[in-house]
Amino acid sequence: ASPQDIEEARQRVRQLETGVDQVTTSLDAFQDAARTSNDTLQQGARDSESALEKVNKGVNGAKFAVGALVAAMATVGLGLSVEGLAQAADSYTNLSARINIATKEGGNFNQAMAGVHQVALATNSNLATTADLFTRLNTVGKDMGMTQQQALELTKTVTQAIKIGGGTAEAADGAVTQFIQAMQGGVLRGEEFNSIMEGGYGLAEALAKGLGVTTGELRKMAEAGELSSERVVKAIGSQAASVQATYDKFPTTISNALQRISTSWEILIGKMD
């Protein structure tokens, strides 16, 4: 890419980040307008004299906020509809339920939710995929004496390591999914291992370094069924600082900015709901 291409890409990223701020502002306005509508409806039941005028004012305010939200989303290339709002809210509700179940015994739901938000945003990752990874690692980690915070930190390390591999977003999500299945099954091997080698090579490298072997030797270990969940978790966790240092060297790309916008949007909708 030429210097001009790079500068144009940077400008596009800045525009997208500005779009995130616009969406946040519009959602705040929507929340305020919705509260106003609800307050005026309640007041209308107590004071019929000016109820209609108050309700109309609140509803119009909500309509204006929704219009601003639609416009803000359009600036970053994301369409918005009532159905889209409902789907995003439902998705967030389901995500919250999974984390609530995962943290019910000895965990802290609010801290876990906040932690998943932070990891997804810090790694420019899909919110649902990040939440699924955390819940699985949290479950596996409990048997190893791992705390909830350690499970969140491991979630971040795994996600960063996969992204370091340089695959597509789809391949990275696929690698995370396969890793989750392996942790749930108790051992990393077969199709799950192959998927990680192909779509999340950075994770395979981190695992190999944590075990003190080459990636070729790592494959043999996988074939022999020697990569238990506990062994994998400990090895990857030992590489957290190294993975973070490597991840910090990567620049923010337009695809990363788009994913961060999408994740921010899901979080904001969830909080609004």
Coordinates of C-alpha atoms in Angstrom, one line a residue:
A1 CA 0.0 0.0 0.0
S2 CA 1.2 3.5 -0.8
P3 CA 1.5 6.2 1.9
Q4 CA -1.7 7.8 0.5
D5 CA -3.6 4.5 0.8
I6 CA -2.4 4.1 4.4
E7 CA -3.5 7.7 5.2
E8 CA -6.9 7.2 3.6
A9 CA -7.4 4.0 5.7
R10 CA -6.5 5.9 8.9
Q11 CA -9.0 8.6 8.0
R12 CA -11.7 6.0 7.4
V13 CA -10.9 4.4 10.8
R14 CA -11.2 7.9 12.5
Q15 CA -14.6 8.4 10.7
L16 CA -15.8 5.1 12.0
E17 CA -14.8 5.8 15.5
T18 CA -16.6 9.2 15.2
G19 CA -19.6 7.2 14.1
V20 CA -19.4 5.1 17.3
D21 CA -19.6 8.4 19.4
Q22 CA -22.6 9.5 17.3
V23 CA -24.4 6.2 18.0
T24 CA -23.7 6.4 21.7
T25 CA -25.1 10.0 21.8
S26 CA -28.2 9.0 19.9
L27 CA -28.8 5.9 22.1
D28 CA -28.6 8.1 25.2
A29 CA -31.1 10.5 23.6
F30 CA -33.4 7.5 22.8
Q31 CA -33.2 6.3 26.4
D32 CA -34.1 9.8 27.7
A33 CA -37.0 10.1 25.3
A34 CA -38.3 6.7 26.2
R35 CA -38.2 7.6 29.9
T36 CA -39.9 10.9 29.1
S37 CA -42.7 9.0 27.3
N38 CA -43.1 6.6 30.2
D39 CA -43.2 9.4 32.7
T40 CA -45.8 11.4 30.8
L41 CA -48.0 8.3 30.4
Q42 CA -47.9 7.8 34.1
Q43 CA -48.5 11.5 34.8
G44 CA -51.4 11.4 32.2
A45 CA -53.2 8.8 34.3
R46 CA -53.0 11.2 37.3
D47 CA -53.7 14.4 35.4
S48 CA -56.0 14.1 32.5
E49 CA -56.2 17.8 31.7
S50 CA -52.9 18.0 29.8
A51 CA -52.2 14.3 29.4
L52 CA -52.5 14.1 25.6
E53 CA -50.2 17.1 25.1
K54 CA -47.6 15.6 27.4
V55 CA -47.8 12.2 25.8
N56 CA -47.4 13.6 22.3
K57 CA -44.4 15.5 23.4
G58 CA -42.8 12.4 24.8
V59 CA -43.6 10.3 21.8
N60 CA -42.3 12.9 19.4
G61 CA -39.1 13.1 21.4
A62 CA -38.7 9.4 21.1
K63 CA -39.3 9.5 17.4
F64 CA -36.7 12.2 17.0
A65 CA -34.2 10.2 18.9
V66 CA -34.8 7.1 16.9
G67 CA -34.3 9.2 13.7
A68 CA -31.0 10.4 15.0
L69 CA -30.0 6.9 15.9
V70 CA -30.9 5.6 12.4
A71 CA -28.9 8.5 10.8
A72 CA -25.9 7.8 13.1
M73 CA -25.9 4.1 12.3
A74 CA -26.1 4.9 8.6
T75 CA -22.9 7.0 8.7
V76 CA -21.0 3.8 9.7
G77 CA -22.7 1.6 7.2
L78 CA -25.1 -0.2 9.5
G79 CA -28.8 -0.3 8.9
L80 CA -31.2 -0.1 11.7
S81 CA -34.9 -1.1 12.1
V82 CA -37.3 -1.9 14.9
E83 CA -36.8 -5.6 14.1
G84 CA -33.0 -5.1 14.3
L85 CA -33.3 -3.4 17.7
A86 CA -35.5 -6.3 19.0
Q87 CA -33.1 -8.9 17.7
A88 CA -30.0 -7.2 19.2
A89 CA -31.8 -6.8 22.5
D90 CA -32.9 -10.5 22.5
S91 CA -29.3 -11.6 21.6
Y92 CA -27.9 -9.6 24.5
T93 CA -30.5 -11.0 26.9
N94 CA -29.5 -14.6 25.9
L95 CA -25.9 -13.7 26.3
S96 CA -26.6 -12.3 29.8
A97 CA -28.4 -15.4 30.8
R98 CA -25.5 -17.6 29.8
I99 CA -23.1 -15.5 31.8
N100 CA -25.5 -15.5 34.8
I101 CA -25.6 -19.3 34.7
A102 CA -21.8 -19.5 34.4
T103 CA -21.2 -17.2 37.4
K104 CA -24.1 -18.4 39.6
E105 CA -21.9 -20.5 41.9
G106 CA -19.3 -18.3 43.6
G107 CA -19.1 -15.7 40.8
N108 CA -20.0 -12.1 40.3
F109 CA -22.4 -11.6 37.4
N110 CA -22.0 -7.8 37.0
Q111 CA -18.2 -8.0 37.0
A112 CA -18.3 -10.9 34.5
M113 CA -20.5 -8.9 32.1
A114 CA -18.3 -5.9 32.4
G115 CA -15.2 -8.0 31.9
V116 CA -16.7 -9.7 28.7
H117 CA -17.5 -6.2 27.3
Q118 CA -14.0 -5.0 28.0
V119 CA -12.4 -8.1 26.4
A120 CA -14.6 -8.0 23.3
L121 CA -13.8 -4.3 22.8
A122 CA -10.1 -4.6 23.6
T123 CA -9.7 -7.4 21.1
N124 CA -12.1 -6.1 18.4
S125 CA -14.1 -9.3 18.8
N126 CA -17.7 -10.6 18.4
L127 CA -19.5 -10.1 21.7
A128 CA -21.4 -13.5 21.7
T129 CA -18.2 -15.4 20.7
T130 CA -16.3 -13.7 23.5
A131 CA -19.1 -14.5 26.0
D132 CA -19.2 -18.2 25.0
L133 CA -15.4 -18.5 25.3
F134 CA -15.5 -17.0 28.8
T135 CA -18.3 -19.2 30.0
R136 CA -16.5 -22.3 28.9
L137 CA -13.1 -21.3 30.3
N138 CA -14.8 -20.2 33.5
T139 CA -16.4 -23.7 33.8
V140 CA -13.1 -25.5 33.0
G141 CA -11.1 -23.2 35.3
K142 CA -13.3 -23.8 38.4
D143 CA -12.0 -27.4 38.5
M144 CA -8.5 -26.0 38.4
G145 CA -9.0 -23.4 41.1
M146 CA -9.1 -20.6 38.6
T147 CA -10.9 -17.4 39.6
Q148 CA -13.4 -15.6 37.5
Q149 CA -10.9 -12.8 36.8
Q150 CA -8.4 -15.3 35.7
A151 CA -10.9 -16.8 33.3
L152 CA -11.5 -13.4 31.8
E153 CA -7.8 -12.8 31.4
L154 CA -7.4 -16.2 29.7
T155 CA -10.4 -15.3 27.4
K156 CA -8.5 -12.2 26.4
T157 CA -5.2 -14.1 25.8
V158 CA -6.9 -16.8 23.7
T159 CA -8.7 -14.2 21.6
Q160 CA -5.6 -12.1 21.0
A161 CA -3.5 -15.2 20.2
I162 CA -6.0 -16.3 17.6
K163 CA -6.0 -12.9 16.0
I164 CA -2.2 -12.7 15.9
G165 CA -2.4 -15.6 13.5
G166 CA -3.6 -13.3 10.8
G167 CA -6.6 -15.2 9.5
T168 CA -10.0 -13.8 8.5
A169 CA -12.6 -12.8 11.0
E170 CA -14.7 -15.8 10.0
A171 CA -11.7 -18.2 10.5
A172 CA -10.9 -16.6 13.8
D173 CA -14.5 -17.1 15.0
G174 CA -14.3 -20.7 13.8
A175 CA -11.1 -21.3 15.7
V176 CA -12.6 -19.9 18.9
T177 CA -15.7 -22.2 18.4
Q178 CA -13.5 -25.2 17.9
F179 CA -11.4 -24.3 20.9
I180 CA -14.6 -24.0 23.0
Q181 CA -15.7 -27.4 21.9
A182 CA -12.3 -28.9 22.8
M183 CA -12.4 -27.4 26.3
Q184 CA -15.9 -28.7 26.8
G185 CA -14.8 -32.1 25.6
G186 CA -11.8 -32.2 27.9
V187 CA -9.1 -32.6 25.3
L188 CA -7.7 -30.7 22.3
R189 CA -7.3 -33.0 19.2
G190 CA -8.7 -34.0 15.9
E191 CA -10.9 -31.5 14.0
E192 CA -10.7 -29.0 16.8
F193 CA -6.9 -29.0 16.7
N194 CA -6.8 -28.8 12.9
S195 CA -9.2 -25.8 12.9
I196 CA -7.0 -23.9 15.4
M197 CA -3.9 -24.7 13.3
E198 CA -5.6 -23.3 10.2
G199 CA -7.7 -20.4 11.6
G200 CA -5.9 -19.5 14.8
Y201 CA -2.3 -20.4 14.3
G202 CA -1.2 -17.8 16.8
L203 CA -3.0 -19.8 19.5
A204 CA -1.2 -22.9 18.5
E205 CA 2.1 -21.1 18.7
A206 CA 1.3 -19.8 22.1
L207 CA 0.3 -23.2 23.3
A208 CA 3.5 -24.8 21.9
K209 CA 5.7 -22.1 23.6
G210 CA 3.9 -22.7 26.8
L211 CA 4.6 -26.4 26.6
G212 CA 8.2 -25.9 25.5
V213 CA 7.7 -27.8 22.2
T214 CA 7.6 -27.0 18.5
T215 CA 4.3 -26.8 16.6
G216 CA 5.2 -30.1 14.9
E217 CA 5.6 -31.8 18.3
L218 CA 2.4 -30.1 19.3
R219 CA 0.5 -31.9 16.5
K220 CA 1.9 -35.2 17.7
M221 CA 0.8 -34.5 21.2
A222 CA -2.7 -33.7 19.9
E223 CA -2.8 -37.0 17.9
A224 CA -1.8 -38.8 21.1
G225 CA -4.6 -37.2 23.1
E226 CA -2.1 -35.5 25.4
L227 CA -3.5 -32.0 25.3
S228 CA -6.0 -32.1 28.1
S229 CA -8.1 -29.0 28.9
E230 CA -6.1 -28.4 32.1
R231 CA -2.8 -28.7 30.4
V232 CA -3.8 -26.4 27.5
V233 CA -5.3 -23.7 29.9
K234 CA -2.1 -23.6 32.0
A235 CA 0.2 -23.4 29.0
I236 CA -1.7 -20.6 27.2
G237 CA -2.1 -18.7 30.5
S238 CA 1.7 -18.7 30.9
Q239 CA 2.0 -16.9 27.6
A240 CA -0.3 -14.0 28.5
A241 CA 2.4 -11.3 28.6
S242 CA 4.1 -12.5 25.4
V243 CA 0.8 -12.6 23.5
Q244 CA -0.1 -9.1 24.8
A245 CA 3.2 -7.7 23.7
T246 CA 2.8 -9.1 20.2
Y247 CA -0.8 -8.1 19.9
D248 CA 0.1 -4.5 20.8
K249 CA 2.3 -4.3 17.7
F250 CA -0.6 -4.7 15.3
P251 CA -2.2 -1.6 14.0
T252 CA -6.0 -0.9 14.0
T253 CA -7.5 -2.0 10.7
I254 CA -10.8 -0.9 9.2
S255 CA -12.2 -4.4 9.8
N256 CA -11.2 -4.1 13.4
A257 CA -12.9 -0.7 13.6
L258 CA -16.0 -2.1 12.1
Q259 CA -16.1 -5.0 14.5
R260 CA -15.6 -2.7 17.5
I261 CA -18.5 -0.6 16.2
S262 CA -20.7 -3.7 16.0
T263 CA -19.7 -4.8 19.5
S264 CA -20.2 -1.3 20.9
W265 CA -23.7 -1.3 19.3
E266 CA -24.6 -4.6 20.9
I267 CA -23.5 -3.5 24.3
L268 CA -25.4 -0.2 24.0
I269 CA -28.6 -1.8 22.9
G270 CA -28.3 -4.4 25.7
K271 CA -27.8 -1.6 28.3
M272 CA -30.8 0.3 26.8
D273 CA -33.0 -2.8 27.1

